[in-house]
Coordinates of C-alpha atoms in Angstrom, one line a residue:
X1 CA -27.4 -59.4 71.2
X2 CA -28.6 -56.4 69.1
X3 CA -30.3 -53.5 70.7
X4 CA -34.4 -53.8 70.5
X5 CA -37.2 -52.0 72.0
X6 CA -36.5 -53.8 75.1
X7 CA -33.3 -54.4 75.5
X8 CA -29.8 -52.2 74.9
X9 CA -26.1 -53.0 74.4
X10 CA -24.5 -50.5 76.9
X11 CA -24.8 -48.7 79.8
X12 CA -24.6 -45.5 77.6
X13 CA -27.3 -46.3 75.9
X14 CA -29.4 -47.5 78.9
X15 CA -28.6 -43.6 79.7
X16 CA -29.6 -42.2 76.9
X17 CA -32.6 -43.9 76.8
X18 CA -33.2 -42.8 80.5
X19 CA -33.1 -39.3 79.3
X20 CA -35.0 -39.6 76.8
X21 CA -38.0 -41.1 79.0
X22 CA -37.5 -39.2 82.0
X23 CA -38.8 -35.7 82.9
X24 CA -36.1 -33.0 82.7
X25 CA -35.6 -32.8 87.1
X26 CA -35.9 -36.4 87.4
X27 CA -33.2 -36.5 84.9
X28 CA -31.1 -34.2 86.2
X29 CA -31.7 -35.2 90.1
X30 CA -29.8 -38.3 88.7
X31 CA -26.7 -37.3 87.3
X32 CA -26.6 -34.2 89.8
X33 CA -23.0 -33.5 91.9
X34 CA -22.3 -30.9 93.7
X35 CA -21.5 -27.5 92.9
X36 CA -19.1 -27.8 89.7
X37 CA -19.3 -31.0 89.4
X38 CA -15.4 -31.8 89.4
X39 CA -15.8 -35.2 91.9
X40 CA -18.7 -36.5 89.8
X41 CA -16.8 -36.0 86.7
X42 CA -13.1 -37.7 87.7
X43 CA -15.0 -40.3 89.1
X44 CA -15.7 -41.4 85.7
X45 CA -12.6 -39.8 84.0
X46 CA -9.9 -41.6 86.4
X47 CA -11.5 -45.1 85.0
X48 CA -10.4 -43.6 81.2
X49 CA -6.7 -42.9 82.5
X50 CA -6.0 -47.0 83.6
X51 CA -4.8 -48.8 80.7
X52 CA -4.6 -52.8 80.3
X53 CA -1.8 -54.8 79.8
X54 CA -3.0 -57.8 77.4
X55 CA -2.3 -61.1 76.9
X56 CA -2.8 -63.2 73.2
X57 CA -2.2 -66.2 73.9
X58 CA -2.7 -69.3 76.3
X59 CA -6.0 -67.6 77.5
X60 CA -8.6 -69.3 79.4
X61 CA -11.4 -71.0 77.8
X62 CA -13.6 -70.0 81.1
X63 CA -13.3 -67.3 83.5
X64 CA -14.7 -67.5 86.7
X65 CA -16.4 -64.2 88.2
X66 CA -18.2 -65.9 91.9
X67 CA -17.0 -63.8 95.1
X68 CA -18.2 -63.4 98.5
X69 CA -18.6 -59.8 100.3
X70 CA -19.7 -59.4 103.6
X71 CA -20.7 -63.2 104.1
X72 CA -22.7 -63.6 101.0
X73 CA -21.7 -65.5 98.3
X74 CA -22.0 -63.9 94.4
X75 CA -21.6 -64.0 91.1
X76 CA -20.0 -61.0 90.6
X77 CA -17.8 -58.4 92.0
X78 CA -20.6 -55.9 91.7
X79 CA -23.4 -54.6 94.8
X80 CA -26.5 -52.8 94.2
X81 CA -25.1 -49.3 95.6
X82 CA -28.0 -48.0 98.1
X83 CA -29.6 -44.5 96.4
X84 CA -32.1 -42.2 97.9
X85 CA -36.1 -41.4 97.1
X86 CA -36.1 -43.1 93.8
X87 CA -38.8 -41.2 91.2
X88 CA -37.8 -43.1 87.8
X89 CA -40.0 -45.5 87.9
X90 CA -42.7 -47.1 90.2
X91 CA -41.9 -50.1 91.1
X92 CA -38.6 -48.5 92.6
X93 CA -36.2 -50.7 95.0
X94 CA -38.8 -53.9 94.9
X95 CA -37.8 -53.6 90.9
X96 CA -34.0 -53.4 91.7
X97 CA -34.2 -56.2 94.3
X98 CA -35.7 -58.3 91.9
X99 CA -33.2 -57.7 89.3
X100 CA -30.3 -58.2 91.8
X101 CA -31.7 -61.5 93.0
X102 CA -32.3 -62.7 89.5
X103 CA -28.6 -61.7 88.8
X104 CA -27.4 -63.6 91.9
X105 CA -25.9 -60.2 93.5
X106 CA -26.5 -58.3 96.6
X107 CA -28.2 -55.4 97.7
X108 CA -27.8 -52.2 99.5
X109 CA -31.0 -50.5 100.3
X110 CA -31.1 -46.5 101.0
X111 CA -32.7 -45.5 104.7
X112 CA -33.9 -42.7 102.2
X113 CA -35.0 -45.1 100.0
X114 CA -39.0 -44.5 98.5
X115 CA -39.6 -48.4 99.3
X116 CA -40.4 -50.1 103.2
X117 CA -37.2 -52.6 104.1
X118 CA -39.8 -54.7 104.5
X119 CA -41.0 -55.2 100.8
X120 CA -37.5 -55.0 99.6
X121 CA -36.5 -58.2 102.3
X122 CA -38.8 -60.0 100.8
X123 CA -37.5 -59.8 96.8
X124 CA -33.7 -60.7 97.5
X125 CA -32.3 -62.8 100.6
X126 CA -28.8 -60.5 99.8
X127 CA -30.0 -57.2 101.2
X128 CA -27.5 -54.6 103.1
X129 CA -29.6 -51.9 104.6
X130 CA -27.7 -48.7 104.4
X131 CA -27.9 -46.0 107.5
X132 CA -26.9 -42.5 107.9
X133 CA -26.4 -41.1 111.5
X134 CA -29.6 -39.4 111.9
X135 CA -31.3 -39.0 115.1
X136 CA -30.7 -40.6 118.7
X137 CA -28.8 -43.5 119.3
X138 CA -32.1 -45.2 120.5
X139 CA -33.6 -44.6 116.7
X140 CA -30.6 -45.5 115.1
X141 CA -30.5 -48.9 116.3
X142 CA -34.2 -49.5 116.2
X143 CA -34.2 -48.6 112.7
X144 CA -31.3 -51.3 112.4
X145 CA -33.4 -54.1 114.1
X146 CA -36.1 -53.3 112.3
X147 CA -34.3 -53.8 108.4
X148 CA -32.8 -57.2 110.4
X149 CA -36.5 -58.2 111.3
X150 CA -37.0 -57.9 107.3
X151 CA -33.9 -60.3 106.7
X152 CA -31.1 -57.2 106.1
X153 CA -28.1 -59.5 106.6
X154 CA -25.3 -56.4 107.0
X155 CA -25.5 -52.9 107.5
X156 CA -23.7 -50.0 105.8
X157 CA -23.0 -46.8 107.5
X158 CA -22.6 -44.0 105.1
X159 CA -20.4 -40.7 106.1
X160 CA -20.0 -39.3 102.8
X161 CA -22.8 -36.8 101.9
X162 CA -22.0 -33.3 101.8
X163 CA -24.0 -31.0 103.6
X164 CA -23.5 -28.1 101.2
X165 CA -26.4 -25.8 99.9
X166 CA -24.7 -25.9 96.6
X167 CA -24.7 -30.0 96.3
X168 CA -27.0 -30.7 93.4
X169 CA -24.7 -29.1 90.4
X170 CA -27.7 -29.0 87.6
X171 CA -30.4 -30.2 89.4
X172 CA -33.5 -28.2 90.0
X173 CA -35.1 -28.3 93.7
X174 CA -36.9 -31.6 94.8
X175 CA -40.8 -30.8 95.8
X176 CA -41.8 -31.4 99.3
X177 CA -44.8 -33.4 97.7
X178 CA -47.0 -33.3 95.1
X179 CA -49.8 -32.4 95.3
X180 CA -52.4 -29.8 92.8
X181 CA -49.4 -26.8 92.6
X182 CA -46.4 -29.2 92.5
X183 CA -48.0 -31.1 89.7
X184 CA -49.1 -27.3 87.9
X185 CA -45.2 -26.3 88.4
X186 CA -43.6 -29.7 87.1
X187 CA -46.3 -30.5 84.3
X188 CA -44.9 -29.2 81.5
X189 CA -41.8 -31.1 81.3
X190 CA -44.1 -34.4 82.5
X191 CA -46.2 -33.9 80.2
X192 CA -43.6 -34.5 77.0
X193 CA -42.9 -37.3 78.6
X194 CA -45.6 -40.1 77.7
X195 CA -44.1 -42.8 78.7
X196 CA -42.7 -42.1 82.1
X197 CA -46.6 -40.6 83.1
X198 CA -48.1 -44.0 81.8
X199 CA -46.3 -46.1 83.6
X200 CA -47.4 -44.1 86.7
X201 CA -50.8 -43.8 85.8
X202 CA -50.8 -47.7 85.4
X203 CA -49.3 -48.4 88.8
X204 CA -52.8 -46.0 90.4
X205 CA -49.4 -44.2 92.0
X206 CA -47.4 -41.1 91.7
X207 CA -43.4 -40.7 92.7
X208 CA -42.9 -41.5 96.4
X209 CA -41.1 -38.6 98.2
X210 CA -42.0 -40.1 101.6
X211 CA -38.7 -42.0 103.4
X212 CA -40.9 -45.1 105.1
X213 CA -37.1 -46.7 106.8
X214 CA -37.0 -43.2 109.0
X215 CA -39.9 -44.6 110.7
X216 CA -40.6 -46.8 113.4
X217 CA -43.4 -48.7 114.6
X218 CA -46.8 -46.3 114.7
X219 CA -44.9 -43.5 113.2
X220 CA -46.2 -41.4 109.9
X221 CA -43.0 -41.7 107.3
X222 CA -41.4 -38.3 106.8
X223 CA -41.3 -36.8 103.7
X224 CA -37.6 -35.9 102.0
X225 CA -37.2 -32.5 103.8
X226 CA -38.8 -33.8 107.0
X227 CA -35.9 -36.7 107.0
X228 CA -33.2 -34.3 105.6
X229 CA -34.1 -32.0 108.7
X230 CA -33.7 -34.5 111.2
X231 CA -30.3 -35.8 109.8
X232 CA -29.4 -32.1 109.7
X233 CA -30.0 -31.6 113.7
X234 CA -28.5 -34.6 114.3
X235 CA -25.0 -34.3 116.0
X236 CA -22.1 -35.5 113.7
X237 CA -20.8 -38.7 114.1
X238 CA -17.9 -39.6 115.9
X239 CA -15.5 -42.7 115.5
X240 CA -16.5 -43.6 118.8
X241 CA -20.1 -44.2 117.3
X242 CA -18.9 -46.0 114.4
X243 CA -17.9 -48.8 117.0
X244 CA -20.8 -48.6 119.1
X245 CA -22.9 -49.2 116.5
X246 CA -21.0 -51.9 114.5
X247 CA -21.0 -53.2 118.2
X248 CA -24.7 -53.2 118.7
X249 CA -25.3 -54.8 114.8
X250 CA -23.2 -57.4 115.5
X251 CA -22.7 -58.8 112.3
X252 CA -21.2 -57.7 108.9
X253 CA -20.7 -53.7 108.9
X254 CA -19.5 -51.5 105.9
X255 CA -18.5 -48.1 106.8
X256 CA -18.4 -45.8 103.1
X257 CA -17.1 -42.6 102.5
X258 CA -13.4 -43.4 103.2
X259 CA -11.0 -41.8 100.9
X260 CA -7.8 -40.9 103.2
X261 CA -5.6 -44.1 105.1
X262 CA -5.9 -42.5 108.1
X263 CA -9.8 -42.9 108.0
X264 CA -9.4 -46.6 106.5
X265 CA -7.0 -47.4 109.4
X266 CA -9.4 -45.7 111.8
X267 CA -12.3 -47.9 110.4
X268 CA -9.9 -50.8 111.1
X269 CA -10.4 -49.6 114.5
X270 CA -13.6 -49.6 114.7
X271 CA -14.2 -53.1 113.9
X272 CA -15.7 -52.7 110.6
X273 CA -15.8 -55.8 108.6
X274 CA -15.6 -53.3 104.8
X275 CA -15.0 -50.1 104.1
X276 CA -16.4 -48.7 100.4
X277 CA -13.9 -46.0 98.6
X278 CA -16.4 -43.9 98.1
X279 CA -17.5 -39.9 97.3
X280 CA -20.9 -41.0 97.2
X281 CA -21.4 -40.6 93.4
X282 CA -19.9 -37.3 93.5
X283 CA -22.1 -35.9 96.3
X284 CA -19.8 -35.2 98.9
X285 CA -17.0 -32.3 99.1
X286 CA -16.2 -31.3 95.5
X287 CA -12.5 -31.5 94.2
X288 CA -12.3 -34.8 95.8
X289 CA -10.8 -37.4 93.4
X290 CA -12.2 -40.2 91.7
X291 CA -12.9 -42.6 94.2
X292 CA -10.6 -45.0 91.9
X293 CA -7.5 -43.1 92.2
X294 CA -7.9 -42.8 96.2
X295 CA -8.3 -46.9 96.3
X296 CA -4.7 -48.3 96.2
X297 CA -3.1 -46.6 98.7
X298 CA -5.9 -47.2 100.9
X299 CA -5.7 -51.1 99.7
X300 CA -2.0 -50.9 101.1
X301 CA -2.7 -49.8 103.9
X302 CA -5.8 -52.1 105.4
X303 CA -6.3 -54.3 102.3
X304 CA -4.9 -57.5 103.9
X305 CA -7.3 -56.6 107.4
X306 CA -10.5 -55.7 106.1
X307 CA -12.6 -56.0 103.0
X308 CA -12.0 -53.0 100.6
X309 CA -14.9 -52.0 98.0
X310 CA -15.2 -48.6 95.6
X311 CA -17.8 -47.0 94.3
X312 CA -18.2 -44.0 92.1
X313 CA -17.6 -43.9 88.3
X314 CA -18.0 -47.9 87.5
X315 CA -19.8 -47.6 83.9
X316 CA -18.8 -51.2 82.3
X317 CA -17.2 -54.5 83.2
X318 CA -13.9 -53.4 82.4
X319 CA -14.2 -50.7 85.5
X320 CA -15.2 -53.2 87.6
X321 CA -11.9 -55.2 86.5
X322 CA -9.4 -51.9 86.6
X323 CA -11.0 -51.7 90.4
X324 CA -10.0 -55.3 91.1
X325 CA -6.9 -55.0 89.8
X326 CA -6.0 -51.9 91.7
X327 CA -7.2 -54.5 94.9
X328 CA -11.1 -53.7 95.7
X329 CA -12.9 -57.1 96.5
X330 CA -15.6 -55.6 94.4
X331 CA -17.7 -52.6 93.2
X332 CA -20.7 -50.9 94.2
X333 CA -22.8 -49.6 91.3
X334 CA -25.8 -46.4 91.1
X335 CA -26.3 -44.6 88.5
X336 CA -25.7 -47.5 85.8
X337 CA -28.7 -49.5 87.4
X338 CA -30.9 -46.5 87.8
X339 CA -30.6 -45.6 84.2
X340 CA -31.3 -49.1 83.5
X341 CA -34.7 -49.2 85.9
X342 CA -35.6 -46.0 83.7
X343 CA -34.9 -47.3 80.6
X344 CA -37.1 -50.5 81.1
X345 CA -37.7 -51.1 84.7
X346 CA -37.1 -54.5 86.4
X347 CA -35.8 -56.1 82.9
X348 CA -33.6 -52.4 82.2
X349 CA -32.2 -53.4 85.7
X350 CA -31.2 -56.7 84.9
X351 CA -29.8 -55.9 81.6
X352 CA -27.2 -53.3 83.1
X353 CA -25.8 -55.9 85.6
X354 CA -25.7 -58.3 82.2
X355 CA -24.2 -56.1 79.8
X356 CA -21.6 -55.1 83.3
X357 CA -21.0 -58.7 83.5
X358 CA -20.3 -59.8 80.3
X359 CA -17.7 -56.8 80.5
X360 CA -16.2 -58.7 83.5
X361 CA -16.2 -61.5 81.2
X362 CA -14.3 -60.2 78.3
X363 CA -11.9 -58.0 80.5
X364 CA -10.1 -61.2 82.0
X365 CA -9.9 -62.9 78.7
X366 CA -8.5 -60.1 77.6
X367 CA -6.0 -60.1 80.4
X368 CA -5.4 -63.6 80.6
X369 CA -7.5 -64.4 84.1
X370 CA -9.4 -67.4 84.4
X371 CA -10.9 -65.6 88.0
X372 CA -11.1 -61.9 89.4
X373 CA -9.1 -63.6 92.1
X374 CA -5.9 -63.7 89.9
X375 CA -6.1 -59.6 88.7
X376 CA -3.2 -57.7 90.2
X377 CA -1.8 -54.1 89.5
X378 CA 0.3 -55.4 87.0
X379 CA -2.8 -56.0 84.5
X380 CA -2.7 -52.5 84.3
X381 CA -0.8 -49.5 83.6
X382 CA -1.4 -46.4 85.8
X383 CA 0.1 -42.8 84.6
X384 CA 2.5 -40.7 86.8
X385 CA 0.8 -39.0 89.7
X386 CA -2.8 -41.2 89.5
X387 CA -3.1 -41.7 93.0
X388 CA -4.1 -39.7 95.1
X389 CA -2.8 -40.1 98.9

């Protein structure tokens, strides 16, 4: 299908086009790592250095792409990865759900996300609700029930984001709100940018820098800084809360961050039911590797105990594949679908996870696979020293 107005080939393109529409710092607040940028970069890079090993003949006529994660069945190896304070478009995680249940994939929703776990329950029935440690243990697991009152059916505990001053590499400073000297300061770049103001100006809303999931019954949402300061008083997390609060949940419980074995096989410990290879897009300490060349060691190591996703660096099908066939049960995607929500919204959304899994599609004929079940590390040629363990 041909690129139109409304619809785009790549993920790329759905990039370019999000650059094109967006203000310059929503842009850049995007694509942001932190300080030189090196994790954000070889998270995409890594992907470039995996090369296939083909087949040409006796392929399969149809390839099957269905897996399960966490208890939920899908129909592709590929999660909504949960992102923070979303200002590209209005609609924000609602939009995204939608998509993700029109695409028959799950799910994970921010605890710094712009939208209530309520609203976002009720577009998809696949929904993770993703948690940092912030706060007492009292609010942390009130925050929990309160995303599984809304129909969450797992819960993702993220340990991966950097603390550093220095973390957004080329992005300018988030306002606290806006409001009459914000909107002064920022209106020169918004107002080049047509578009993105219309669609605000329809909606009879402006971007959402409130986080709604931080509060709990009778509470006023924080805004960004507000929630950022209570995580940043908040004690650091220990393994021993890990399992007490994959104890309380109770049901399916991703831990992500993990890029050593010894913190896989300490999740294994824990009683987590998946751990995500993850540097959280880059955000997290910088010179880590690409989350792709930290994964099969790891898989080695706990692969055959507890589910093992990745995120970081997934642009196309064929990334998702290369993950698979280094052993991840499937992918967790960000930036691609955010691009995609900027580019067109709901639909832009949906067309990244199509374009994604139509590269599934062609990557296993390619290889020979009739499933993503049948990849292994010999579909794949990996150079001298790309793991990193």
């Amino acid at each position: 299908m041909a690129s139109t107005r409304d619809w785009f080939e790549t993920v790329e393109e759905a990039q370019h086009r999000a650059k094109k529409r967006l203000p310059r710092s929503v842009y850049l607040a995007l694509v942001a790592g932190t300080e030189k940028g090196l994790t954000a970069q070889d998270n995409v890079a890594a992907f470039d250095e995996i090369l296939w090993r083909p087949h040409v003949a006796d392929l399969p006529a149809k390839r099957e792409t269905t897996t399960t994660v966490m208890g939920q069945e899908m129909s592709m190896p590929v999660l909504i990865s949960p992102t923070g304070v979303q200002a590209v478009h209005p609609d924000g995680e609602v939009a995204v759900a939608r998509a993700a249940a029109a695409e028959d994939v799950a799910m994970g929703l921010s605890s710094f996300a712009s939208k209530p776990v309520e609203e976002v329950g009720a577009a998809t029935d696949k929904l993770f609700f993703q948690m940092y440690w912030v706060g007492s243990r009292e609010t942390i697991l009130a925050r929990a029930e309160r995303a599984r009152a809304a129909g969450a059916k797992g819960l993702i505990m993220t340990l991966d984001w950097s603390f550093a001053s220095r973390r957004d590499w080329g992005s300018p400073p988030i306002p606290e709100k806006i409001d009459v000297k914000n909107a002064l300061k920022f209106a020169p770049e918004v107002i080049t940018k047509p578009g993105w103001l219309a669609t605000y100006l329809r909606s009879g809303s402006i971007p959402e820098l409130s986080v709604p999931n931080l509060a709990l019954e009778g509470q006023q949402p924080p805004n960004f800084f507000g929630a950022y300061g209570e995580w940043m008083g908040t004690a650091l997390p220990r393994w021993e809360d890990v399992a007490w609060l994959r104890e309380q949940w109770g049901g399916p419980f991703m831990l992500k961050g993990i890029t050593r074995v010894d913190d896989a096989r300490r999740a294994v410990d824990a009683g987590v039911t998946a751990i995500s290879v993850s540097t959280h897009g880059g955000n997290n300490l910088d010179s880590t590797p690409g989350a792709v060349r930290s994964l099969p060691p790891i898989v080695d190591a706990v692969g055959d105990q507890i589910e093992v996703l990745m995120d970081g660096g997934v642009r196309r099908g064929g990334d998702v594949v290369k993950a698979m066939a280094l052993g991840a049960k499937a992918v967790m995607i960000g930036r691609a679908y955010l691009w995609g929500m900027a580019a067109n919204g709901e639909r832009g959304v949906q067309n990244v996870l199509s374009i994604i899994r139509q590269g599934i599609d062609e990557a296993l004929l390619g290889l020979g696979r009739s499933s993503v079940h049948e990849l292994t590390r010999d579909d794949v040629i990996l150079p001298p020293h790309f793991t990193r363990d």
